[in-house]
Coordinates of C-alpha atoms in Angstrom, one line a residue:
M371 CA 8.1 -45.7 6.3
F372 CA 6.7 -43.1 3.9
S373 CA 4.3 -45.8 2.8
S374 CA 1.6 -43.2 2.0
S375 CA 3.5 -41.7 -0.8
P376 CA 2.0 -42.9 -4.2
G377 CA 4.4 -45.0 -6.3
L378 CA 5.5 -44.5 -9.9
A379 CA 2.6 -46.5 -11.4
E380 CA 0.1 -44.5 -9.5
I381 CA 1.6 -41.2 -10.6
Q382 CA 1.7 -42.3 -14.2
R383 CA -2.0 -43.2 -13.9
R384 CA -2.8 -39.8 -12.6
I385 CA -0.8 -38.1 -15.4
D386 CA -2.8 -40.1 -17.9
E387 CA -6.1 -38.9 -16.3
V388 CA -5.0 -35.2 -16.5
K389 CA -3.8 -35.7 -20.1
V390 CA -7.2 -37.0 -21.2
F391 CA -8.9 -34.0 -19.5
L392 CA -6.4 -31.5 -21.1
S393 CA -6.6 -33.1 -24.5
I394 CA -10.2 -31.8 -24.6
T395 CA -9.9 -28.5 -22.7
L396 CA -6.4 -27.2 -23.5
K397 CA -7.7 -25.4 -26.6
I398 CA -9.4 -22.9 -24.1
A399 CA -6.1 -22.2 -22.3
N400 CA -4.1 -21.9 -25.5
A401 CA -6.5 -19.3 -27.1
H402 CA -4.7 -16.0 -27.1
T403 CA -6.7 -13.2 -25.4
V404 CA -5.1 -10.7 -27.9
E405 CA -6.9 -12.5 -30.7
F406 CA -10.2 -12.7 -28.9
F407 CA -12.1 -10.5 -31.4
T408 CA -10.0 -11.1 -34.5
H409 CA -10.4 -14.9 -34.2
D410 CA -13.9 -14.7 -32.8
V411 CA -12.8 -16.9 -29.9
W412 CA -16.0 -17.0 -28.0
K413 CA -18.1 -18.4 -30.8
R414 CA -15.4 -20.9 -31.7
F415 CA -15.3 -22.5 -28.3
V416 CA -18.4 -21.6 -26.3
A417 CA -22.1 -22.2 -27.1
L418 CA -23.4 -20.5 -24.0
S419 CA -24.0 -16.9 -22.9
P420 CA -21.3 -15.3 -20.8
E421 CA -23.8 -14.9 -17.9
E422 CA -24.3 -18.7 -17.9
V423 CA -20.6 -19.3 -17.8
L424 CA -19.9 -16.8 -15.0
S425 CA -22.8 -18.1 -12.9
A426 CA -21.5 -21.7 -13.1
V427 CA -17.9 -20.7 -12.4
S428 CA -18.9 -18.6 -9.4
S429 CA -21.0 -21.5 -8.0
G430 CA -18.0 -23.8 -8.2
G431 CA -19.7 -26.2 -10.6
D432 CA -22.3 -27.2 -7.9
Q433 CA -25.6 -28.4 -9.4
Q434 CA -28.5 -30.6 -8.5
G435 CA -28.6 -34.2 -9.5
E436 CA -26.0 -36.9 -10.2
P437 CA -23.4 -36.0 -12.8
E438 CA -23.3 -38.1 -16.0
P439 CA -20.2 -40.3 -16.4
E440 CA -17.8 -38.6 -18.8
G441 CA -16.1 -40.3 -21.7
K442 CA -18.6 -43.2 -22.0
D443 CA -19.7 -44.3 -25.4
G444 CA -23.0 -42.7 -26.4
S445 CA -22.7 -39.7 -24.2
E446 CA -23.2 -36.4 -26.0
T447 CA -20.6 -34.4 -24.0
I448 CA -17.2 -35.0 -22.5
F449 CA -16.1 -32.7 -19.7
G450 CA -18.9 -30.3 -20.7
F451 CA -17.9 -30.1 -24.4
C452 CA -20.2 -31.3 -27.2
R453 CA -18.6 -34.2 -29.0
V454 CA -20.0 -33.0 -32.4
T455 CA -19.2 -29.2 -32.3
N456 CA -16.3 -29.3 -29.8
R457 CA -17.9 -26.3 -28.1
L458 CA -18.6 -25.8 -24.4
V459 CA -22.2 -26.6 -23.6
D460 CA -22.1 -27.4 -19.9
T461 CA -19.9 -25.2 -17.7
H462 CA -20.9 -27.0 -14.5
K463 CA -19.4 -30.3 -15.8
L464 CA -16.3 -28.5 -16.9
V465 CA -15.7 -26.8 -13.5
Q466 CA -16.3 -30.0 -11.6
A467 CA -14.0 -32.0 -13.9
A468 CA -11.3 -29.3 -13.4
K469 CA -11.6 -29.7 -9.6
N470 CA -11.2 -33.5 -10.0
H471 CA -8.1 -33.1 -12.2
S472 CA -6.3 -30.6 -10.0
L473 CA -3.6 -31.7 -7.5
P474 CA -6.0 -31.5 -4.5
G475 CA -8.6 -33.4 -6.4
L476 CA -6.2 -36.2 -7.5
G477 CA -5.2 -36.8 -3.9
V478 CA -1.5 -37.2 -4.6
C479 CA -0.2 -34.4 -2.4
W480 CA 1.1 -34.3 1.2
S481 CA 0.4 -31.5 3.5
R482 CA 3.4 -29.7 5.1
E483 CA 2.4 -31.0 8.5
E484 CA 2.4 -34.6 7.3
L485 CA 5.9 -34.3 5.8
L486 CA 7.2 -32.6 9.0
Q487 CA 5.7 -35.3 11.2
V488 CA 7.2 -38.1 9.1
L489 CA 10.7 -36.5 9.1
R490 CA 10.6 -35.8 12.8
E491 CA 9.5 -39.4 13.6
K492 CA 12.3 -40.8 11.6
T493 CA 14.8 -38.5 13.2
S494 CA 13.6 -39.4 16.7
E495 CA 13.9 -43.2 15.8
S496 CA 17.5 -42.7 14.9
G497 CA 18.3 -41.4 18.4
D498 CA 20.1 -38.3 17.1
P499 CA 19.7 -35.2 19.3
P500 CA 17.4 -32.6 17.8
T501 CA 19.0 -29.6 16.2
E502 CA 19.3 -26.6 18.4
I503 CA 17.3 -23.6 17.2
G504 CA 18.6 -20.1 17.8
A505 CA 16.6 -17.2 19.3
E506 CA 13.2 -17.0 17.6
L507 CA 13.5 -14.5 14.7
E508 CA 10.5 -12.5 13.4
P509 CA 10.9 -12.3 9.6
E510 CA 7.9 -9.9 9.4
E511 CA 10.4 -7.2 10.5
F512 CA 12.4 -7.6 7.3
M513 CA 9.9 -8.7 4.5
N514 CA 6.3 -8.5 3.5
S515 CA 3.7 -10.9 4.7
K516 CA 3.9 -13.1 1.6
K517 CA 7.6 -13.5 1.7
S518 CA 7.6 -14.0 5.5
H519 CA 5.0 -16.8 5.1
E520 CA 7.1 -18.5 2.4
V521 CA 10.4 -18.2 4.2
Q522 CA 9.1 -19.5 7.6
S523 CA 7.1 -22.4 6.1
M524 CA 9.9 -23.6 3.8
S525 CA 12.8 -23.1 6.1
E526 CA 11.3 -25.4 8.8
V527 CA 10.9 -28.1 6.1
V528 CA 14.5 -27.6 4.9
A529 CA 15.8 -27.7 8.4
C530 CA 14.0 -31.0 9.1
L531 CA 15.3 -32.4 5.8
A532 CA 18.8 -31.5 6.8
E533 CA 18.4 -33.0 10.2
H534 CA 16.8 -36.2 8.8
C535 CA 19.8 -36.6 6.4
G536 CA 22.4 -35.6 9.0
V537 CA 23.8 -32.7 7.0
K538 CA 24.6 -29.2 7.9
Q539 CA 25.0 -27.5 4.5
V540 CA 22.2 -26.1 2.2
I541 CA 22.6 -24.9 -1.4
D542 CA 20.0 -22.3 -2.3
V543 CA 19.7 -22.2 -6.1
G544 CA 18.3 -18.9 -7.4
S545 CA 18.8 -17.4 -4.0
G546 CA 18.0 -13.9 -5.2
K547 CA 18.1 -11.4 -2.4
G548 CA 18.9 -14.0 0.2
Y549 CA 15.7 -14.0 2.3
L550 CA 15.5 -17.8 2.7
S551 CA 19.3 -18.3 2.9
S552 CA 19.7 -15.8 5.7
F553 CA 16.8 -17.1 7.7
L554 CA 18.0 -20.7 7.4
S555 CA 21.4 -19.7 8.7
L556 CA 20.3 -17.3 11.5
Q557 CA 17.4 -19.4 12.7
Y558 CA 18.7 -23.0 12.3
G559 CA 22.4 -22.6 12.3
L560 CA 22.9 -24.1 8.8
Q561 CA 25.8 -23.3 6.5
V562 CA 24.0 -22.0 3.4
Y563 CA 25.5 -21.3 0.0
G564 CA 23.2 -19.1 -2.1
I565 CA 23.8 -19.3 -5.9
D566 CA 22.2 -16.7 -8.2
S567 CA 23.0 -15.8 -11.8
S568 CA 22.5 -12.1 -11.1
S569 CA 25.6 -10.3 -9.8
T570 CA 23.3 -7.5 -8.6
N571 CA 21.4 -10.0 -6.3
T572 CA 24.7 -11.5 -5.1
H573 CA 26.3 -8.2 -4.3
G574 CA 23.1 -7.0 -2.6
A575 CA 22.8 -10.2 -0.5
Q576 CA 26.5 -9.8 0.6
E577 CA 25.7 -6.3 1.9
R578 CA 22.6 -7.5 3.6
N579 CA 24.7 -10.3 5.3
R580 CA 27.1 -7.8 6.8
K581 CA 24.2 -5.8 8.4
L582 CA 22.1 -8.8 9.3
K583 CA 25.2 -10.3 11.2
K584 CA 25.3 -7.1 13.2
F585 CA 21.6 -7.4 14.0
S586 CA 21.9 -11.1 14.7
R587 CA 24.5 -10.5 17.4
M588 CA 22.6 -7.7 18.9
F589 CA 19.3 -9.6 18.8
Q590 CA 20.8 -12.6 20.6
K591 CA 22.4 -10.4 23.3
N592 CA 19.1 -8.6 23.8
S593 CA 17.2 -11.9 24.0
K594 CA 19.6 -13.2 26.7
A595 CA 19.4 -10.0 28.6
A596 CA 15.6 -10.0 28.5
K597 CA 15.5 -13.5 30.0
A598 CA 17.7 -12.5 32.9
Q599 CA 15.7 -9.4 33.9
V600 CA 12.1 -8.7 34.7
E601 CA 11.6 -6.1 32.0
P602 CA 9.2 -5.4 29.2
S603 CA 9.1 -8.0 26.5
P604 CA 12.0 -8.1 24.0
Q605 CA 9.7 -6.8 21.2
E606 CA 8.6 -3.8 23.4
E607 CA 12.3 -3.2 24.5
F608 CA 13.3 -3.2 20.8
V609 CA 10.7 -0.7 19.8
E610 CA 11.3 1.6 22.7
M611 CA 15.1 1.8 22.6
K612 CA 16.7 4.8 20.9
P613 CA 20.3 4.7 19.7
G614 CA 22.6 6.5 22.1
S615 CA 20.3 6.4 25.1
T616 CA 21.4 5.0 28.5
R617 CA 18.8 2.3 28.3
D618 CA 19.8 1.4 24.8
S619 CA 23.5 1.2 25.7
G620 CA 22.9 -1.0 28.7
A621 CA 20.7 -3.4 26.9
L622 CA 23.0 -3.8 23.9
C623 CA 26.5 -3.6 25.4
G624 CA 29.0 -6.3 24.6
A625 CA 30.0 -9.2 26.8
G626 CA 32.7 -7.1 28.5
G627 CA 30.2 -4.3 29.2
G628 CA 31.4 -2.1 26.3
M629 CA 29.2 0.4 24.7
M630 CA 27.6 -0.1 21.3
S631 CA 29.7 0.8 18.3
Q632 CA 28.7 3.5 15.8
E633 CA 28.0 0.9 13.2
D634 CA 25.7 -1.0 15.6
E635 CA 23.8 2.2 16.2
K636 CA 23.3 2.7 12.5
V637 CA 22.0 -0.8 12.1
L638 CA 19.7 -0.5 15.1
T639 CA 18.4 2.8 13.8
V640 CA 17.5 1.2 10.4
L641 CA 15.8 -1.8 12.0
S642 CA 13.9 0.4 14.5
D643 CA 12.6 2.5 11.7
V644 CA 11.6 -0.5 9.7
R645 CA 9.8 -2.1 12.7
S646 CA 7.8 1.1 13.3
T647 CA 6.8 1.3 9.7
V648 CA 5.8 -2.3 9.7
E649 CA 3.5 -1.7 12.6
T650 CA 1.9 1.3 10.7
H651 CA 1.6 -0.7 7.5
P652 CA 0.6 -4.4 8.1
E653 CA 1.9 -5.5 4.8
P654 CA 5.3 -3.7 4.1
T655 CA 6.8 -4.0 0.7
D656 CA 10.1 -5.5 -0.1
E657 CA 11.3 -2.0 -1.2
L658 CA 10.9 -0.7 2.4
F659 CA 13.5 -3.0 3.9
L660 CA 15.7 -3.0 0.8
S661 CA 15.9 0.8 0.5
A662 CA 16.7 0.9 4.2
L663 CA 19.6 -1.5 4.1
S664 CA 21.2 -1.2 0.7
V665 CA 20.8 0.8 -2.5
D666 CA 22.2 -2.2 -4.5
L667 CA 19.2 -4.3 -3.6
I668 CA 16.6 -2.2 -5.4
Q669 CA 18.2 -2.4 -8.8
T670 CA 16.5 -4.3 -11.5
T671 CA 17.5 -8.0 -11.5
S672 CA 19.5 -8.9 -14.5
P673 CA 18.4 -11.9 -16.6
R674 CA 20.0 -15.3 -16.2
V675 CA 22.8 -15.7 -18.8
P676 CA 24.3 -19.2 -19.5
S677 CA 28.0 -19.3 -18.8
T678 CA 28.6 -20.3 -22.5
Q679 CA 27.2 -16.9 -23.5
L680 CA 29.5 -14.9 -21.2
S681 CA 32.6 -13.3 -22.4
T682 CA 36.0 -14.7 -21.3
E683 CA 36.5 -11.5 -19.2
E684 CA 33.1 -11.8 -17.5
R685 CA 33.7 -15.5 -16.6
E686 CA 37.1 -14.7 -15.2
R687 CA 35.6 -11.8 -13.2
R688 CA 32.9 -13.9 -11.7
K689 CA 35.4 -16.7 -10.8
R690 CA 37.7 -14.2 -9.2
E691 CA 34.8 -12.6 -7.2
N692 CA 33.6 -16.0 -6.0
L693 CA 37.1 -17.0 -4.9
E694 CA 37.6 -13.7 -3.0
R695 CA 34.1 -14.1 -1.4
K696 CA 34.9 -17.6 -0.3
A697 CA 38.2 -16.5 1.2
L698 CA 36.4 -13.7 3.0
N699 CA 33.8 -16.1 4.4
R700 CA 36.5 -18.5 5.7
T701 CA 38.1 -15.6 7.7
E702 CA 34.7 -14.7 9.1
G703 CA 34.1 -18.2 10.3
A704 CA 30.9 -18.8 12.3
N705 CA 29.8 -15.2 11.9
T706 CA 28.8 -15.8 8.3
V707 CA 25.1 -15.6 7.7
F708 CA 25.4 -17.3 4.3
S709 CA 27.7 -17.3 1.3
P710 CA 26.2 -15.8 -1.8
L711 CA 27.9 -16.8 -5.1
T712 CA 27.3 -15.7 -8.7
S713 CA 26.9 -18.5 -11.2
Y714 CA 24.6 -19.9 -13.9
V715 CA 24.0 -23.5 -12.7
T716 CA 22.8 -26.6 -14.6
A717 CA 23.0 -30.3 -13.9
E718 CA 26.5 -30.3 -15.4
T719 CA 27.8 -27.6 -13.1
E720 CA 30.6 -28.9 -10.8
L721 CA 29.5 -27.7 -7.4
R722 CA 32.9 -28.4 -5.8
E723 CA 34.4 -25.8 -8.1
L724 CA 32.0 -23.2 -6.8
I725 CA 32.0 -24.4 -3.2
G726 CA 35.4 -25.6 -2.1
E727 CA 34.2 -26.7 1.4
L728 CA 31.2 -28.6 0.0
E729 CA 30.0 -31.6 2.0
D730 CA 26.7 -33.5 1.7
A731 CA 23.9 -31.0 1.5
V732 CA 20.2 -30.2 0.9
L733 CA 19.4 -28.5 -2.4
V734 CA 16.6 -26.0 -2.3
G735 CA 14.9 -23.5 -4.6
L736 CA 12.2 -21.0 -3.6
H737 CA 10.2 -19.9 -6.6
T738 CA 12.9 -20.7 -9.2
C739 CA 11.8 -19.3 -12.5
G740 CA 11.2 -21.3 -15.7
D741 CA 13.8 -23.9 -16.5
L742 CA 15.7 -23.4 -13.3
A743 CA 13.2 -25.5 -11.3
P744 CA 13.6 -28.7 -13.5
S745 CA 17.4 -28.0 -13.7
T746 CA 17.4 -28.1 -9.9
L747 CA 15.8 -31.6 -9.9
R748 CA 18.3 -32.7 -12.6
M749 CA 21.1 -31.4 -10.4
F750 CA 19.8 -33.3 -7.4
V751 CA 19.7 -36.6 -9.4
A752 CA 23.2 -36.0 -10.9
K753 CA 25.1 -35.0 -7.8
P754 CA 25.8 -37.7 -5.2
E755 CA 26.6 -35.1 -2.6
L756 CA 23.0 -33.8 -2.6
A757 CA 21.1 -35.8 -0.1
A758 CA 17.7 -34.1 -0.4
V759 CA 15.9 -31.5 -2.5
C760 CA 13.0 -29.1 -1.9
S761 CA 12.0 -27.2 -5.0
V762 CA 9.2 -24.7 -5.5
G763 CA 9.0 -23.5 -9.1
C764 CA 7.2 -20.6 -10.8
C765 CA 6.9 -18.7 -14.1
Y766 CA 5.7 -21.7 -16.1
H767 CA 5.4 -19.5 -19.2
L768 CA 9.3 -19.3 -19.2
L769 CA 9.7 -23.1 -19.5
S770 CA 11.2 -24.4 -22.7
E771 CA 9.2 -27.3 -24.2
E772 CA 10.9 -30.1 -26.1
F773 CA 8.0 -31.0 -28.3
D774 CA 6.2 -27.7 -28.8
P775 CA 6.3 -27.1 -32.6
A776 CA 5.9 -23.4 -32.1
G777 CA 8.4 -23.2 -29.3
Q778 CA 12.1 -22.4 -29.3
E779 CA 14.5 -25.2 -30.1
C780 CA 16.3 -26.9 -27.2
L781 CA 18.5 -29.9 -26.9
P782 CA 16.7 -33.2 -26.2
G783 CA 16.7 -33.9 -22.5
A784 CA 17.7 -30.3 -21.6
C785 CA 14.3 -28.6 -21.9
G786 CA 12.2 -27.7 -18.9
F787 CA 9.1 -29.7 -20.0
P788 CA 8.5 -32.6 -20.1
L789 CA 11.1 -33.8 -17.6
S790 CA 10.1 -37.4 -17.0
R791 CA 10.8 -40.3 -19.3
Y792 CA 7.2 -41.2 -19.2
L793 CA 5.9 -37.9 -20.7
R794 CA 8.8 -37.5 -23.0
S795 CA 8.1 -40.9 -24.5
Q796 CA 4.7 -39.5 -25.5
S797 CA 6.0 -36.3 -27.0
W798 CA 3.6 -34.3 -24.9
F799 CA 3.5 -30.5 -25.0
C800 CA 1.2 -27.8 -23.5
G801 CA 2.0 -24.6 -25.5
R802 CA 3.1 -21.2 -24.2
N803 CA -0.4 -19.7 -23.8
A804 CA -1.5 -22.7 -21.7
R805 CA 1.6 -22.4 -19.6
M806 CA 0.8 -18.7 -19.2
S807 CA -2.6 -19.7 -18.0
A808 CA -1.1 -22.1 -15.5
C809 CA 0.3 -19.0 -13.7
L810 CA -3.1 -17.6 -13.0
A811 CA -4.2 -17.8 -9.3
L812 CA -7.6 -19.4 -9.0
E813 CA -7.9 -18.8 -5.2
R814 CA -7.1 -15.1 -5.5
V815 CA -9.4 -14.5 -8.6
T816 CA -12.2 -16.3 -6.8
L817 CA -12.0 -13.8 -4.0
G818 CA -12.1 -10.9 -6.3
Q819 CA -8.4 -10.2 -6.7
G820 CA -9.1 -10.7 -10.3
I821 CA -7.8 -10.1 -13.8
Q822 CA -7.4 -6.6 -15.1
M823 CA -10.1 -6.8 -17.8
E824 CA -9.8 -3.3 -19.2
S825 CA -6.2 -3.6 -20.2
L826 CA -6.9 -7.0 -21.9
F827 CA -9.9 -5.5 -23.6
Y828 CA -7.9 -2.5 -24.9
R829 CA -5.2 -4.8 -26.3
A830 CA -7.8 -7.1 -28.0
V831 CA -9.5 -4.1 -29.7
L832 CA -6.1 -2.7 -30.7
H833 CA -5.5 -6.0 -32.4
V834 CA -8.6 -5.4 -34.5
I835 CA -7.4 -1.9 -35.5
L836 CA -4.0 -3.3 -36.5
R837 CA -5.7 -5.9 -38.7
D838 CA -8.1 -3.5 -40.4
H839 CA -5.7 -0.6 -41.0
Y840 CA -2.1 -1.8 -40.8
N841 CA -2.0 -5.3 -42.0
S842 CA 0.1 -6.0 -38.9
Y843 CA -1.6 -8.0 -36.3
K844 CA 0.5 -10.9 -35.2
S845 CA -0.2 -11.6 -31.5
E846 CA 3.5 -11.7 -30.8
K847 CA 3.8 -7.9 -31.4
R848 CA 4.3 -6.3 -28.0
V849 CA 3.2 -2.8 -27.2
G850 CA 4.6 -2.8 -23.7
N851 CA 3.0 -1.4 -20.6
V852 CA 1.3 1.6 -22.3
Y853 CA -2.0 0.9 -20.6
S854 CA -0.8 2.2 -17.2
K855 CA 0.2 5.5 -18.8
A856 CA -2.9 6.0 -21.0
K857 CA -5.6 8.4 -20.0
S858 CA -8.2 6.9 -22.3
F859 CA -8.7 4.3 -25.0
V860 CA -7.8 6.8 -27.7
D861 CA -4.6 7.7 -25.8
Y862 CA -3.8 4.0 -25.4
V863 CA -4.1 3.4 -29.1
R864 CA -1.9 6.5 -30.0
R865 CA 0.8 5.4 -27.6
A866 CA 0.7 1.8 -28.9
L867 CA 1.0 2.9 -32.5
R868 CA 4.0 5.0 -31.7
R869 CA 5.6 2.1 -29.8
L870 CA 5.0 -0.1 -32.8
E871 CA 6.4 2.7 -35.1
L872 CA 3.2 2.9 -37.1
D873 CA 1.6 6.0 -38.7
E874 CA -1.0 7.1 -36.2
S875 CA -2.2 9.9 -38.5
K876 CA -4.1 7.4 -40.6
L877 CA -6.8 7.2 -37.9
S878 CA -8.9 10.0 -36.4
D879 CA -9.9 10.0 -32.7
S880 CA -13.5 9.4 -33.7
V881 CA -12.6 6.3 -35.7
V882 CA -10.5 4.9 -32.8
Q883 CA -13.3 5.6 -30.3
E884 CA -15.8 3.8 -32.6
Y885 CA -13.8 0.6 -32.4
H886 CA -14.0 0.9 -28.6
D887 CA -17.8 1.5 -28.5
T888 CA -18.5 -1.3 -31.0
H889 CA -16.7 -4.0 -29.0
R890 CA -17.5 -2.7 -25.5
P891 CA -20.7 -4.8 -25.2
R892 CA -18.6 -8.0 -25.6
V893 CA -16.5 -7.4 -22.5
A894 CA -18.6 -9.9 -20.6
E895 CA -17.6 -12.6 -23.2
M896 CA -13.9 -11.8 -22.6
H897 CA -14.4 -11.8 -18.8
A898 CA -16.2 -15.2 -18.9
F899 CA -13.6 -16.7 -21.2
N900 CA -10.8 -15.6 -19.0
M901 CA -12.6 -17.2 -16.0
L902 CA -12.6 -20.5 -17.9
K903 CA -8.8 -20.1 -18.3
V904 CA -8.5 -19.5 -14.6
T905 CA -10.6 -22.6 -13.9
L906 CA -8.2 -24.7 -16.0
A907 CA -5.0 -23.2 -14.4
P908 CA -4.6 -25.7 -11.5
C909 CA -4.9 -28.7 -14.0
I910 CA -2.1 -27.4 -16.2
E911 CA 0.1 -26.6 -13.2
G912 CA -0.8 -30.0 -11.9
L913 CA 0.5 -31.8 -15.0
I914 CA 3.8 -29.9 -14.9
L915 CA 4.3 -30.8 -11.3
L916 CA 3.3 -34.4 -11.7
D917 CA 5.8 -34.7 -14.5
R918 CA 8.5 -33.5 -12.1
L919 CA 7.4 -35.9 -9.4
C920 CA 7.4 -38.7 -12.0
Y921 CA 10.9 -37.8 -12.9
L922 CA 12.1 -38.3 -9.3
K923 CA 10.2 -41.6 -8.9
E924 CA 11.9 -42.9 -12.1
Q925 CA 15.3 -42.6 -10.3
E926 CA 16.6 -45.7 -8.6
D927 CA 18.4 -43.9 -5.8
A928 CA 15.4 -41.7 -4.8
S929 CA 14.0 -43.3 -1.6
V930 CA 11.3 -40.7 -1.1
S931 CA 9.6 -38.3 -3.5
A932 CA 6.5 -36.3 -3.0
L933 CA 4.5 -33.2 -3.9
V934 CA 3.9 -31.1 -0.7
Q935 CA 1.7 -28.1 -0.3
L936 CA 4.0 -25.8 1.6
F937 CA 2.1 -22.4 1.4
D938 CA -1.3 -20.9 1.7
P939 CA -2.4 -20.4 -1.9
L940 CA -4.0 -17.1 -1.1
L941 CA -0.7 -15.7 0.2
S942 CA 1.5 -17.6 -2.3
P943 CA -0.3 -19.1 -5.3
R944 CA 2.7 -21.2 -6.4
C945 CA 2.4 -23.2 -3.2
F946 CA 3.5 -26.8 -4.1
A947 CA 7.0 -28.2 -3.5
V948 CA 8.7 -31.2 -5.1
V949 CA 10.5 -32.9 -2.3
G950 CA 13.0 -35.8 -2.7
L951 CA 15.4 -37.8 -0.6
K952 CA 18.1 -40.2 -1.7
S953 CA 18.6 -43.7 -0.4
R954 CA 21.2 -43.6 2.3
G955 CA 21.1 -47.1 3.7
N956 CA 18.1 -46.5 6.0
G957 CA 15.6 -48.7 4.3
D958 CA 13.2 -46.0 3.3
A959 CA 10.7 -47.0 0.6
S960 CA 9.3 -44.7 -2.0

């Protein structure tokens, strides 16, 4: 059972391979684009023309002839870099090596279909009856195509994990606006507790619950009525119905034949409007549905704040709100879509204090930012009541690094990277710029959904101006999003200088424009260099995720642990999930 999952020794070997590759190439990813001109980055790292680099990247590294073995004594290059000058001299070799050291190239990932097949086979072997699935919901009616793809793909995996483990509860960490949680409850009948550190998200999710419950009841009644009558399809019926009409009242009356309430009419009106707009605009934005349902949901999400940094009053307020919400959910019983709770959670968090009705559960996280993803895995390991985990992380630039000399200090064993004992024993670090590069989406950039080069070019030239005239050119200085408001390069510089509280009268418009014209011919160099960063992005992400997988495989009670590609990378670039199950006396092997 699960014999195809690579073991700990194999994962450690793959980590070593990626480390060797990144030890040569990470300098490209860690070069700051802001310093491209001030540090003459192109000449420092590349001995080719930008046209040669772009041609090799666009061809995917394909070239005639057999590639030379890398790393052998006597070879002049390693991964396309000259051993003497340490500059890139062969982009084809670099691109091919990057492919080989990405997760697909390493051959350590499962597909979503493979995982589902294995889980279903095991469940059928146990003789347990399959979980009943409610009326088929269409998440495209409530969210954009990206979120719909993510929610449908992940919820099916989570439901299979819950069925495999014989549990009915799910804890959604970083639940945000409640998309995944709501769908898991409505579609699969699971009892879901969504935990988010933002009270704005929690309150908004609570309001959505109230309205989605109304829709859920009406949807199921409409589905049953459609099956009993020879009428247009449920979708056509839904679009054609108008609140208050005779046809509408008959289709959506209660079990006792009563008419639809005024609140039901309001909900149906909102959903009908959203559905019509979705048909007009194939890819609706989140704001469309959020503005239709609740004003609370379109507010800016507040940052995660550790409980230790909250005031006593705020901690008491959150505790009181959670208790009141749990009491309300108990009175609502089976009608609850899911229970949103506000809390900052870590591996030390006592889940039973947050969830009084907690039983064995599956722990999930969909695009949990920064350190929350590794914290989710630590929580899974530390809590015996958590039977399985499915975690998809994002925002690698927000990870804390234990061994980064330039990074913020964090307690040993509490940082986001590295997570495994194996990498921690080697004091490995990537660096913030490299982690930022890991967030780049290779598949999207390859198809032309690329990098906004002009804004990067403007910022790099501004850096030259700051160096030459203001003796203030640290790359950490932030000018904010002035590019989107600027009408020209001169306007951009003026706005940036005001943002930095520097004297803009020192420079005439002609001097500013001269800087632009002088550096403009080198835009191709900047473009080519950023494409090299994009090429390395999957390898850096791969190391971060292999470290998380290694962490699970180091645990004695983890019966199964795997990296699984859940999503289409074109729709959702952060497409890999870390999945783990604990030993529960069923004889599974890791």
